[in-house]
Coordinates of C-alpha atoms in Angstrom, one line a residue:
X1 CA 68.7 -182.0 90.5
X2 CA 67.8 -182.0 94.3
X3 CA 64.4 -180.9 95.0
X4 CA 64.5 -177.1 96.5
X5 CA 63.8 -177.3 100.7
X6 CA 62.9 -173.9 101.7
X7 CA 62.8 -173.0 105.7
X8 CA 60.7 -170.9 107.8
X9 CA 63.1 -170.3 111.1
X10 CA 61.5 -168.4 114.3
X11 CA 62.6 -167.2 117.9
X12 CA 62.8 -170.1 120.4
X13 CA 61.2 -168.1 123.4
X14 CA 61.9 -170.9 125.7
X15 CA 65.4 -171.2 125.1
X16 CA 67.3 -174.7 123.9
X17 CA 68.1 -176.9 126.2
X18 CA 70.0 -181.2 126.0
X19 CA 72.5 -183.0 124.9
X20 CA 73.4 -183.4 121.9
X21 CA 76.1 -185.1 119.3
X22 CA 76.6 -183.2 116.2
X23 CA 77.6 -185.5 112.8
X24 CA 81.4 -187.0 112.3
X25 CA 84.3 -184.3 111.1
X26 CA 83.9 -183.9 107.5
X27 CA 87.6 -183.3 106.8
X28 CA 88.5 -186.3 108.9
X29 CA 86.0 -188.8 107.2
X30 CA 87.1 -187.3 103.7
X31 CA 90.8 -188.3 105.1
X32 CA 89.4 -191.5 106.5
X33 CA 88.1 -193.1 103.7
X34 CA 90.9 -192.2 101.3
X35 CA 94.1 -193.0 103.6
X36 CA 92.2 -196.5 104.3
X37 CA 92.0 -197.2 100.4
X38 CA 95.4 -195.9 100.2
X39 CA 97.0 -198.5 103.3
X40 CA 98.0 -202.5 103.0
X41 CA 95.0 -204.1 104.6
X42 CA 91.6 -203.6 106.6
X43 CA 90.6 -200.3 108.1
X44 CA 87.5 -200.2 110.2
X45 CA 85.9 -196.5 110.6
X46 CA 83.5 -195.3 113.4
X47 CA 82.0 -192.3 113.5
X48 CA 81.8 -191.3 110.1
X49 CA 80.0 -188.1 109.0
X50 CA 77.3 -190.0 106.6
X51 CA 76.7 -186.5 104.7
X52 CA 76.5 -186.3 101.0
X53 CA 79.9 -185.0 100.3
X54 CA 81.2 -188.0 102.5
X55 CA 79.5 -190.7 100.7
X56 CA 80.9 -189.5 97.3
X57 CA 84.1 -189.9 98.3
X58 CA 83.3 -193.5 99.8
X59 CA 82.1 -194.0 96.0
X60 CA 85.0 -192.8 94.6
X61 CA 87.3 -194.6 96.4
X62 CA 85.4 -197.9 95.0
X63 CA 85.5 -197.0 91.3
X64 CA 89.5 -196.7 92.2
X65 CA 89.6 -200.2 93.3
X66 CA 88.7 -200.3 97.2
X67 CA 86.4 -202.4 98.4
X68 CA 84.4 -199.9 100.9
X69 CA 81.5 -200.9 102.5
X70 CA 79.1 -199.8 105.5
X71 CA 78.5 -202.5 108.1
X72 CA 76.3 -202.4 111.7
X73 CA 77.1 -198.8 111.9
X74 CA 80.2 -198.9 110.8
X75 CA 82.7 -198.3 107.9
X76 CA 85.0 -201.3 106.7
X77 CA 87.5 -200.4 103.8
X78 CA 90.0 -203.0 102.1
X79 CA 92.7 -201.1 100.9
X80 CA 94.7 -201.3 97.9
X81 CA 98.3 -200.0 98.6
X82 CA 99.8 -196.7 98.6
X83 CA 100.6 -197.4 94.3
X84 CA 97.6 -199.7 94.3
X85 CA 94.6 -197.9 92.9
X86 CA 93.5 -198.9 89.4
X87 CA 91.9 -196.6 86.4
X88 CA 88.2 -195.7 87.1
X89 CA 85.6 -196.6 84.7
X90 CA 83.7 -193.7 85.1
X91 CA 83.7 -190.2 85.8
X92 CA 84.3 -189.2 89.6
X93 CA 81.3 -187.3 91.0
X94 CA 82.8 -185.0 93.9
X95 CA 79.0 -183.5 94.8
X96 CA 79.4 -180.1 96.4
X97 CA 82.8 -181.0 98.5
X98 CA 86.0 -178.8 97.2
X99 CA 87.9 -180.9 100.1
X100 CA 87.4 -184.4 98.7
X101 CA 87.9 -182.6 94.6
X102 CA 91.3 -181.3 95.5
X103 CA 92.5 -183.6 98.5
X104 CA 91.8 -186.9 95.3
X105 CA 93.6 -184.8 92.6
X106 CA 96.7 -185.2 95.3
X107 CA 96.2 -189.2 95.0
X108 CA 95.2 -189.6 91.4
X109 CA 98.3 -187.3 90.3
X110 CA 100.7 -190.3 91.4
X111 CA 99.3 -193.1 90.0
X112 CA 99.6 -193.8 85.9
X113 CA 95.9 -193.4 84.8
X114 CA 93.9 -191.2 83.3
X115 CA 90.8 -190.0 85.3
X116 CA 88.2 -187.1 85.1
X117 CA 86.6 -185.3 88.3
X118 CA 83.0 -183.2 87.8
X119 CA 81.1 -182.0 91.0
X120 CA 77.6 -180.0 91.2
X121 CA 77.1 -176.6 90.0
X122 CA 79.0 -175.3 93.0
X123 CA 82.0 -177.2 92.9
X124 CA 82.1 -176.7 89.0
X125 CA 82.3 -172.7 90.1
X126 CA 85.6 -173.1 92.0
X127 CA 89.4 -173.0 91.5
X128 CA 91.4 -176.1 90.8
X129 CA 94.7 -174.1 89.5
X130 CA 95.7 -173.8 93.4
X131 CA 96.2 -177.9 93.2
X132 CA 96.8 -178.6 89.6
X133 CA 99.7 -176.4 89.4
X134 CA 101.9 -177.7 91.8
X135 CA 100.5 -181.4 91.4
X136 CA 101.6 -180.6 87.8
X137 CA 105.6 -179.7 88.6
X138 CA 105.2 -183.7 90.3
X139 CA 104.9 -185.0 86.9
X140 CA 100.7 -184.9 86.3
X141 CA 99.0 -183.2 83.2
X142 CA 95.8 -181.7 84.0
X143 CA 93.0 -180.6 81.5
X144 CA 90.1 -178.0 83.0
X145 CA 87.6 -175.7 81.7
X146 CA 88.2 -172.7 81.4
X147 CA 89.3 -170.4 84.6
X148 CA 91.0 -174.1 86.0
X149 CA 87.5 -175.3 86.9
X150 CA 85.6 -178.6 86.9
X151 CA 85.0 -180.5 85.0
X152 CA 89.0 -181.8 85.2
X153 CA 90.9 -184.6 83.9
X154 CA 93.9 -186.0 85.3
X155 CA 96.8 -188.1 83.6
X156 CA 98.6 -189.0 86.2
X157 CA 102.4 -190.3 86.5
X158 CA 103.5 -193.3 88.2
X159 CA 106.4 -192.3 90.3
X160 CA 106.0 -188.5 90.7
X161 CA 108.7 -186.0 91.1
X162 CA 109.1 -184.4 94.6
X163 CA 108.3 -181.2 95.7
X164 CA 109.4 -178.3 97.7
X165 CA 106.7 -176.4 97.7
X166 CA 105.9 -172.8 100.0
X167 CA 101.9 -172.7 99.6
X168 CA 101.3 -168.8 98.5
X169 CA 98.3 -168.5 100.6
X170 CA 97.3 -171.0 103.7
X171 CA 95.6 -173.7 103.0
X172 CA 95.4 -177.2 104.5
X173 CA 93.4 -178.7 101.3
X174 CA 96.5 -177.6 98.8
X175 CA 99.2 -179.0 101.5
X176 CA 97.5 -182.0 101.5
X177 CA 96.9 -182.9 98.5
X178 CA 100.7 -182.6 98.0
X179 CA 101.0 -184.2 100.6
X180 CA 99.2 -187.2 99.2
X181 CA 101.1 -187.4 96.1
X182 CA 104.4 -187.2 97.7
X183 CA 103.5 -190.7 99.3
X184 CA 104.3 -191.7 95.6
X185 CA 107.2 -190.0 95.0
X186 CA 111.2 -190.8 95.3
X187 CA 112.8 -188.4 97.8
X188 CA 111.5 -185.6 100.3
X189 CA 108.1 -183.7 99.4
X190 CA 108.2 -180.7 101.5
X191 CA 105.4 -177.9 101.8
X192 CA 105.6 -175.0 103.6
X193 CA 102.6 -172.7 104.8
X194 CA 102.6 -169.2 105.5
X195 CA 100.5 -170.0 108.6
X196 CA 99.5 -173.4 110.6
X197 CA 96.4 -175.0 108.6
X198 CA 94.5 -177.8 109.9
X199 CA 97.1 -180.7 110.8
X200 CA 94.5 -183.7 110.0
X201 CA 96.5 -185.2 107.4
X202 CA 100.0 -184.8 109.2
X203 CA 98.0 -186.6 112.1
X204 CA 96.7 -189.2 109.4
X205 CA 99.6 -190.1 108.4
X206 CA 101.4 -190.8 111.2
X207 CA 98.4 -192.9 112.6
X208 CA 98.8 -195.2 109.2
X209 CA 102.3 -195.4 110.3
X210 CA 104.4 -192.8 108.0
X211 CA 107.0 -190.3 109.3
X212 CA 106.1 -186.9 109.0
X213 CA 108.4 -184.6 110.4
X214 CA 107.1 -181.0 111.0
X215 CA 109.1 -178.1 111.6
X216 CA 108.2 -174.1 112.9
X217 CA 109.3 -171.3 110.4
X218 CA 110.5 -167.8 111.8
X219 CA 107.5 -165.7 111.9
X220 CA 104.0 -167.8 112.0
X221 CA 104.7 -170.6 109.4
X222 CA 105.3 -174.5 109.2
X223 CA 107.6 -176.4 107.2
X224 CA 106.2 -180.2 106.4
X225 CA 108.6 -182.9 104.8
X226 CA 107.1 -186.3 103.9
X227 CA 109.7 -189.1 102.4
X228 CA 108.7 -191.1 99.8
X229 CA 107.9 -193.2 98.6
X230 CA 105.8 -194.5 101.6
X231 CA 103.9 -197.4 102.9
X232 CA 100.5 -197.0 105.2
X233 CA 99.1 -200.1 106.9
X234 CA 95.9 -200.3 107.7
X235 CA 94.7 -198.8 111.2
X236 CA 91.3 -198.3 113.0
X237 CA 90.3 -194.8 112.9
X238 CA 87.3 -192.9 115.2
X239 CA 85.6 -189.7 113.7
X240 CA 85.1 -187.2 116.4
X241 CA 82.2 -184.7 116.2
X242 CA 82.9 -182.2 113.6
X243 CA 83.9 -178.6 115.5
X244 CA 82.3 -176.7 112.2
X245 CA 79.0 -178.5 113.1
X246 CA 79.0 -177.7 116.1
X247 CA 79.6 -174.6 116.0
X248 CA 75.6 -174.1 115.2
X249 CA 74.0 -175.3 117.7
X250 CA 76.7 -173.7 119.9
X251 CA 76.2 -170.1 118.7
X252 CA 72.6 -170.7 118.7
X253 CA 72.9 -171.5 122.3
X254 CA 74.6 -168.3 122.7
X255 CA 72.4 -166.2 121.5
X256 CA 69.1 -167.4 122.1
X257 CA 68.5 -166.2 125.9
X258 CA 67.2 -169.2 128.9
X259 CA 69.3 -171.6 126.4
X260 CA 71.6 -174.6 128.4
X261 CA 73.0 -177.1 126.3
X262 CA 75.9 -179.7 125.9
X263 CA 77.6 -181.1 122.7
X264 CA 79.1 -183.9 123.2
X265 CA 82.4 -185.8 121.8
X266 CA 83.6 -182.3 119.9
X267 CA 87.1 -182.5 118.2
X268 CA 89.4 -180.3 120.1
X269 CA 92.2 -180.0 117.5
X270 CA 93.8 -176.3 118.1
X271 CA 94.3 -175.5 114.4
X272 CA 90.1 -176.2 114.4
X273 CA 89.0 -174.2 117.2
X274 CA 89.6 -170.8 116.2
X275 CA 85.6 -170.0 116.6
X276 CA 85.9 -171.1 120.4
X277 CA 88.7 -169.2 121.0
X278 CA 86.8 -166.3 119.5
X279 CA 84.1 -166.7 121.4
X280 CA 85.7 -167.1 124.5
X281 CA 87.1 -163.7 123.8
X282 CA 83.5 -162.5 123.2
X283 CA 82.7 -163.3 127.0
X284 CA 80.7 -166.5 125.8
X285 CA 79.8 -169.2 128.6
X286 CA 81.4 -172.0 126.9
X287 CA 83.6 -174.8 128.6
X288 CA 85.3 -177.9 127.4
X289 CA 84.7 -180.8 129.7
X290 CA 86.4 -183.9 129.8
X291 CA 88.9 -184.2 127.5
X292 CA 90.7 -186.7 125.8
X293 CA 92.2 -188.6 123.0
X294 CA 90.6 -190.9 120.1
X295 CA 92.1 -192.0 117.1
X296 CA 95.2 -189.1 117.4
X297 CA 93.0 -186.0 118.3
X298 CA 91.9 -184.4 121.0
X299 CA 88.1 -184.9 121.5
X300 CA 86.0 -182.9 124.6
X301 CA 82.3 -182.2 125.2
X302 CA 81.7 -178.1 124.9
X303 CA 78.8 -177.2 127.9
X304 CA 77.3 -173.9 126.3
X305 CA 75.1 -171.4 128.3
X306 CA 73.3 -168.3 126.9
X307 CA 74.1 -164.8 127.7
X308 CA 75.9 -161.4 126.2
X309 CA 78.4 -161.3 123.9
X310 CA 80.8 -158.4 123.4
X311 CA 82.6 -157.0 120.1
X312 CA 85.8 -158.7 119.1
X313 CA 88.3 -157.8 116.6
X314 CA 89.7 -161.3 114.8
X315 CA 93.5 -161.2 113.7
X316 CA 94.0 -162.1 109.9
X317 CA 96.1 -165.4 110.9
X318 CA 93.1 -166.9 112.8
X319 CA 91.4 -167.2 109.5
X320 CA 93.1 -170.9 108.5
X321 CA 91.4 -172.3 111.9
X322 CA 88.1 -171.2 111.7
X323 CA 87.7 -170.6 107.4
X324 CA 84.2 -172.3 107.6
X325 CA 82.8 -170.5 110.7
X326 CA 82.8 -166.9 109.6
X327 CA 79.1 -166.8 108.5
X328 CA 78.0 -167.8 111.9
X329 CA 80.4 -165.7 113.7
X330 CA 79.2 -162.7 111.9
X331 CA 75.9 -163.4 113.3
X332 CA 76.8 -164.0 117.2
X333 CA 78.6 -160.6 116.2
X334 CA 75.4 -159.0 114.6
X335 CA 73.8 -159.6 118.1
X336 CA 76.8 -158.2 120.2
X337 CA 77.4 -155.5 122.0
X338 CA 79.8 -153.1 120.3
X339 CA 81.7 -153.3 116.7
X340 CA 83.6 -156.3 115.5
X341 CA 85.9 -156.9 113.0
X342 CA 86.9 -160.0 111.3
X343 CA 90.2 -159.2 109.6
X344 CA 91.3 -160.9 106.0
X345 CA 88.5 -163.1 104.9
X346 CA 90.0 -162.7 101.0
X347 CA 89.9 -167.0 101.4
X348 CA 85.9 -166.9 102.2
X349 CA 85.0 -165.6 98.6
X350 CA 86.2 -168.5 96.5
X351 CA 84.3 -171.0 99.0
X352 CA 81.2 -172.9 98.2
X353 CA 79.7 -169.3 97.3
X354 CA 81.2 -166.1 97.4
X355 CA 81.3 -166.2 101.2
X356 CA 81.9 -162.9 102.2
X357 CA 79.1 -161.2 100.1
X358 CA 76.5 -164.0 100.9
X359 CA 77.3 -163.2 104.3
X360 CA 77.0 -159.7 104.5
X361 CA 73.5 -159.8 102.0
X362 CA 72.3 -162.4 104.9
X363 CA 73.0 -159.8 107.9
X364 CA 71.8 -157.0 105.6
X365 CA 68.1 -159.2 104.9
X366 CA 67.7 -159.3 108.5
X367 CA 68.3 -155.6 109.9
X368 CA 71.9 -155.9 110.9
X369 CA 74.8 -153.0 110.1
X370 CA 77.4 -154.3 108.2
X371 CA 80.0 -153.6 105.4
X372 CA 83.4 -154.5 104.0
X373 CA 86.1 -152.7 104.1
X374 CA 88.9 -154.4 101.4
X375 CA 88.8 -158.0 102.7
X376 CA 87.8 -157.4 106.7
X377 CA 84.0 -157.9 107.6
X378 CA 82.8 -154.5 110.0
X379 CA 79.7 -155.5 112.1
X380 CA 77.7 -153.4 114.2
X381 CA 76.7 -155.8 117.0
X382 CA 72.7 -154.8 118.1
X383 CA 71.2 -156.0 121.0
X384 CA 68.5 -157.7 118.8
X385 CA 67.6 -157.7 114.7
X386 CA 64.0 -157.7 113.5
X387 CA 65.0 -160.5 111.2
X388 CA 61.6 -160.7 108.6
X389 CA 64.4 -161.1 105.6
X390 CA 64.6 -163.7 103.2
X391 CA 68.3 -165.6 102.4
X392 CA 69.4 -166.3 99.4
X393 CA 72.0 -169.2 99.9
X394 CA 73.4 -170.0 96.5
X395 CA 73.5 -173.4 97.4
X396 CA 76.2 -173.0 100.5
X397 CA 75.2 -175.4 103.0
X398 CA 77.2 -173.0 105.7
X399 CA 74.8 -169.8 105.0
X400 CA 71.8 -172.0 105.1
X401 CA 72.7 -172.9 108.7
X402 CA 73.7 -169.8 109.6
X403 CA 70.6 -167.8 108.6
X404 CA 69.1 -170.9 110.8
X405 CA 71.0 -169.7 113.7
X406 CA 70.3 -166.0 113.3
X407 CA 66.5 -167.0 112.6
X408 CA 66.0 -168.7 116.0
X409 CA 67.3 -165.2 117.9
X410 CA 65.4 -162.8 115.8
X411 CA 62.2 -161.0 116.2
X412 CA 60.7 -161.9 113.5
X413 CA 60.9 -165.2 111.2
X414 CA 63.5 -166.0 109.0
X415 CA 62.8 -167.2 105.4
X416 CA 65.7 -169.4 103.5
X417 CA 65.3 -170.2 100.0
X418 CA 66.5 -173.7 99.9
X419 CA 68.4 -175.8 102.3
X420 CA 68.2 -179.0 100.3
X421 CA 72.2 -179.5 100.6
X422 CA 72.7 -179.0 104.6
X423 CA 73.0 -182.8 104.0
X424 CA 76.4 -182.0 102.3
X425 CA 78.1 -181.8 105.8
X426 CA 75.4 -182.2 108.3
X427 CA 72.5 -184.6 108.0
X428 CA 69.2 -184.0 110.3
X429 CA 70.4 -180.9 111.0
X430 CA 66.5 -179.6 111.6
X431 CA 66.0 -182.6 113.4
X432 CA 68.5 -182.0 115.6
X433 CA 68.1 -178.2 116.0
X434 CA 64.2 -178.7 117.2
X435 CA 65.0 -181.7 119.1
X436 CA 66.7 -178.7 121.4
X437 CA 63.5 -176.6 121.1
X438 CA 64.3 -174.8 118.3
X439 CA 61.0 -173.6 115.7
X440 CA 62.2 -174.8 112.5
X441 CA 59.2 -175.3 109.7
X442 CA 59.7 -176.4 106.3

């Protein structure tokens, strides 16, 4: 068990000022690595986010065969074929990531093995059934604890069975994962999501050189059809910095006043920027210079300048594009002026924690008004919070960070209980955050 890192976070009375270039996109590197081990050749891979979650996917895909390995800075993966992978010999660690869990259980389903996935006591807490049950109408058995949780074996089947399948509620790791065992299947795999969900994989796939054809549904939904089986050949592939990193330093910059700062190299992806949006609408000073295009998205660096936000109300359908910033949007709202609400967060209380309560008992610690009303989030924004409180982060890398943010424009210090697993998704993190100015202790 990882050793417990608490934090002592105070008010950066000078402000934060520099540049800055948060960690590689975590759902990109997950991608990375796995459509690389899946594709006919060499794939070489900058950029990568080198967090914990990350690096047990890089493992995994060795124990299936791959030959991954980390060279001058970069990532250099020998693939084995879209049908290619072979029977681990061990179990699959998955750590704390619920993308790499569910987004492999896609891939193993299609190939005829057996194999068994555990993660850490977080990951062990959360839902499989939203994967297993539709990768199980493709042909695979799957074997879980008890409430569909790690844990999980997989015997998968060698040519799976396609599947048209509508995605009850939005959600980009489910579609892909189906996704990813369609490549295996005979005939169309189609998916179709209530709302648009991160497009990542659809842009992975056509970058390793398979169709994907992608069609709008009457109302807000997507229709995606992937033929199969498919081939991907091998492709170069640049991480951009991840837009759910940097959305810490960037609300931080917000809030804490005299603060100036630049993030460089962010990925601009519109199904990912929902918090910039947001903010934007909040009145923030925050501008995306110089975009362009790497690797198939849209990359830009965000130029950030303190001052006052203003309440916002967040529609229910912007939830898919910003799932893993609400905890640090509550907190730029806890500080603005006005009420905000954030509207259907149901999603947020099956996430590494239960989201929506950590993140209200994190407000609540530190002198802000808020409640729930059935799944929307009410804050009372205040001009300032005494802070003083002491988060409990039930090992959520994403409420650790948060309370960071919140810590830095309070009056008083913030105490977090552990932070150990900020490494998950965003390694040197502190480092970072008082290279800036910020008054982080351990």
């Amino acid at each position: 068990m990882t050793a417990q890192r608490p934090l002592k976070v105070s008010s950066a009375p000078a402000g934060l000022a520099g540049r800055v270039r948060v960690p590689g996109d975590k759902s990109i590197s997950h991608r990375a690595l796995m459509f690389a081990a899946l594709a006919e050749g060499r794939t070489h891979i900058s950029g990568l986010l080198e967090g914990e979650d990350v690096l047990r996917t890089a493992e995994a895909m060795r124990a299936l065969g791959a030959k991954v390995v980390r060279e001058e800075g970069r990532w250099i993966v020998d693939g084995c074929g879209v049908d290619g992978l072979k029977e681990p010999a061990d179990v699959l660690d998955m750590g704390n990531s619920g993308t790499a869990a569910r987004l492999l259980s896609g891939v193993l389903a299609t190939h005829p093995f057996m194999s068994i996935m555990t993660g850490d006591a977080s990951l062990r807490s959360r839902p499989m059934g939203r994967v297993s049950v539709p990768l199980g109408e493709m042909g695979a058995r799957f074997v879980t604890r008890a409430g569909q949780k790690l844990p999980m074996a997989v015997e998968g089947t060698g040519k799976g069975k396609p599947l048209h399948y509508r995605l009850p509620v939005a959600s980009a790791q489910v579609k892909s994962a189906i996704l990813l065992a369609g490549l295996n299947c005979e005939g169309e795999t189609v998916v179709e999501e209530p709302a648009p969900t991160r497009d990542h994989t659809e842009n992975m796939l056509r970058h390793f050189g398979t169709e994907v054809k992608v069609e709008e549904l009457p109302g807000a939904g997507r229709r995606i059809t992937l033929k199969g089986p498919a081939r991907l050949v091998a492709q170069d592939v640049l991480v951009p910095g991840d837009p759910s990193s940097a959305a810490f330093p960037v609300v931080a910059a917000l809030l804490v006043p005299g603060s100036e700062i630049v993030v460089e190299a962010v990925g601009q992806n519109p199904l990912r920027t929902g918090l910039f949006k947001t903010l934007k609408e909040m009145g923030a000073s925050l501008e995306v210079r110089d975009e362009r295009i790497e690797g198939g998205e849209v990359i830009g660096d965000l130029h950030v300048r303190a001052g006052r936000l203003k309440a916002v109300d967040v529609p229910a359908v912007r939830v898919p594009s910003m799932i893993d910033e609400y905890p640090v949007l509550a907190v730029a709202c806890a500080f603005a002026e006005g009420t905000s609400r954030l509207r259907g967060l149901a999603e947020l209380r099956v996430k590494e924690s239960d989201r929506l309560a950590a993140t209200v008992a994190l407000l609540e610690a530190n002198g802000a008004k808020v409640h729930v009303e059935g799944d929307d989030l009410i804050i009372e924004g205040q001009k300032t919070l005494p802070g003083g409180g002491k988060v409990q982060t039930h090992m959520d890398h994403r409420l650790a960070m948060s309370a960071t943010v919140l810590g830095l424009a309070a009056e008083k210090p913030v105490h977090i209980d552990d932070t150990a697993f900020i490494e998950t998704s965003f390694p040197g993190f502190v480092s970072l955050m008082n290279g800036l100015g910020a008054g982080v202790e351990a």
